Coordinates of C-alpha atoms in Angstrom, one line a residue:
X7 CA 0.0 0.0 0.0
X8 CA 0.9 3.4 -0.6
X9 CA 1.6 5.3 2.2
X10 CA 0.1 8.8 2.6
X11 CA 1.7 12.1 1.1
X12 CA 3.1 14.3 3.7
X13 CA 0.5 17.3 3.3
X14 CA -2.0 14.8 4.0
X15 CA -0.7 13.6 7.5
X16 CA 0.4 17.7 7.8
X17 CA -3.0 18.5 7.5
X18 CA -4.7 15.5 9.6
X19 CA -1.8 16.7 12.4
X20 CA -2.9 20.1 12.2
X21 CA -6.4 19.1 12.7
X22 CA -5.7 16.5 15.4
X23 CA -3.7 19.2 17.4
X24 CA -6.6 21.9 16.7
X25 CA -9.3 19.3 18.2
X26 CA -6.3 18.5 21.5
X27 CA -6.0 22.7 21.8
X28 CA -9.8 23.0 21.8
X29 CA -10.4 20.3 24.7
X30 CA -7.5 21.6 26.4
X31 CA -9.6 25.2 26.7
X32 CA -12.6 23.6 27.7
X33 CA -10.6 21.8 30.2
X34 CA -9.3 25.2 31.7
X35 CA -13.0 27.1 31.5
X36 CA -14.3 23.8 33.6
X37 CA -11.9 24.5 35.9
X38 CA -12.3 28.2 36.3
X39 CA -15.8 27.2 36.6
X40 CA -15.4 24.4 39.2
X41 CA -13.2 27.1 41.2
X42 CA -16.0 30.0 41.1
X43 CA -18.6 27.4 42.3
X44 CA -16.5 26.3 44.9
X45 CA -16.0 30.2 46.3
X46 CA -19.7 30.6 46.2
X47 CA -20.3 27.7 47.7
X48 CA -18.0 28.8 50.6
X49 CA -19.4 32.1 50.9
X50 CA -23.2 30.5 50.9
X51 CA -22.6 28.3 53.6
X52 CA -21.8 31.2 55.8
X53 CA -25.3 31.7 55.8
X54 CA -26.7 28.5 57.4
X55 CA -28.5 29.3 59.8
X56 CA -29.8 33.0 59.1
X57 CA -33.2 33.5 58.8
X58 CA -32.7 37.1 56.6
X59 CA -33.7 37.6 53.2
X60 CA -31.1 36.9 50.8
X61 CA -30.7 40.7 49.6
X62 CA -28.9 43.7 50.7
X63 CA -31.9 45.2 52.2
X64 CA -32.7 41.8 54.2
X65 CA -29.1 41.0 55.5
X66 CA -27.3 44.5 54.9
X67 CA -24.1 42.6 57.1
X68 CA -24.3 39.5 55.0
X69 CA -21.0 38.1 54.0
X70 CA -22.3 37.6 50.2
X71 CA -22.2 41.2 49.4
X72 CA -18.5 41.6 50.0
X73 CA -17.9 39.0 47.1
X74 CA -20.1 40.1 44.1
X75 CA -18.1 41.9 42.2
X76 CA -15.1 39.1 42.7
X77 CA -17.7 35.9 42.3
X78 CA -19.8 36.6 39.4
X79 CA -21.9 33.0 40.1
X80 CA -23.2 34.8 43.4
X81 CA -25.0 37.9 41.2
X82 CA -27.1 35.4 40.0
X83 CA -28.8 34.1 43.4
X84 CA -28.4 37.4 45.2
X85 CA -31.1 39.8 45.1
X86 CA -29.3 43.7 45.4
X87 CA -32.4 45.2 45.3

């Protein structure tokens, strides 16, 4: 058999190592993911226990509010209103 021209296997390399580059990013957004979740998590559980309203004007002291603008996952179950 005939074995394959070189711009062939170039170009199947070039596509295998664009399909290993493209995993390998969503590798690193899951884990920048799995890291914010984990913060907000942290920050959450801090608030076992309280009976306040989840929202500035319920829990003005909460712990949550310090961390919005560095957690971005928390602005999403936080009322600011």
């Amino acid at each position: 058999p005939l074995s394959p021209a070189p711009k062939t296997v170039s170009l199947r390399c070039q596509l295998i190592f664009l399909g290993l580059t493209s995993i390998n990013n969503k590798i690193k957004e899951f884990e920048n993911l799995s890291v914010e979740i984990n913060k907000a998590m942290n920050i959450v559980k801090k608030c076992t226990g309280c009976a306040n309203q989840p929202s500035t004007q319920g829990c003005p002291d909460c712990p949550v509010i310090n961390h919005l603008n560095n957690i971005q996952l928390l602005n999403l179950i936080w009322d600011t209103d």
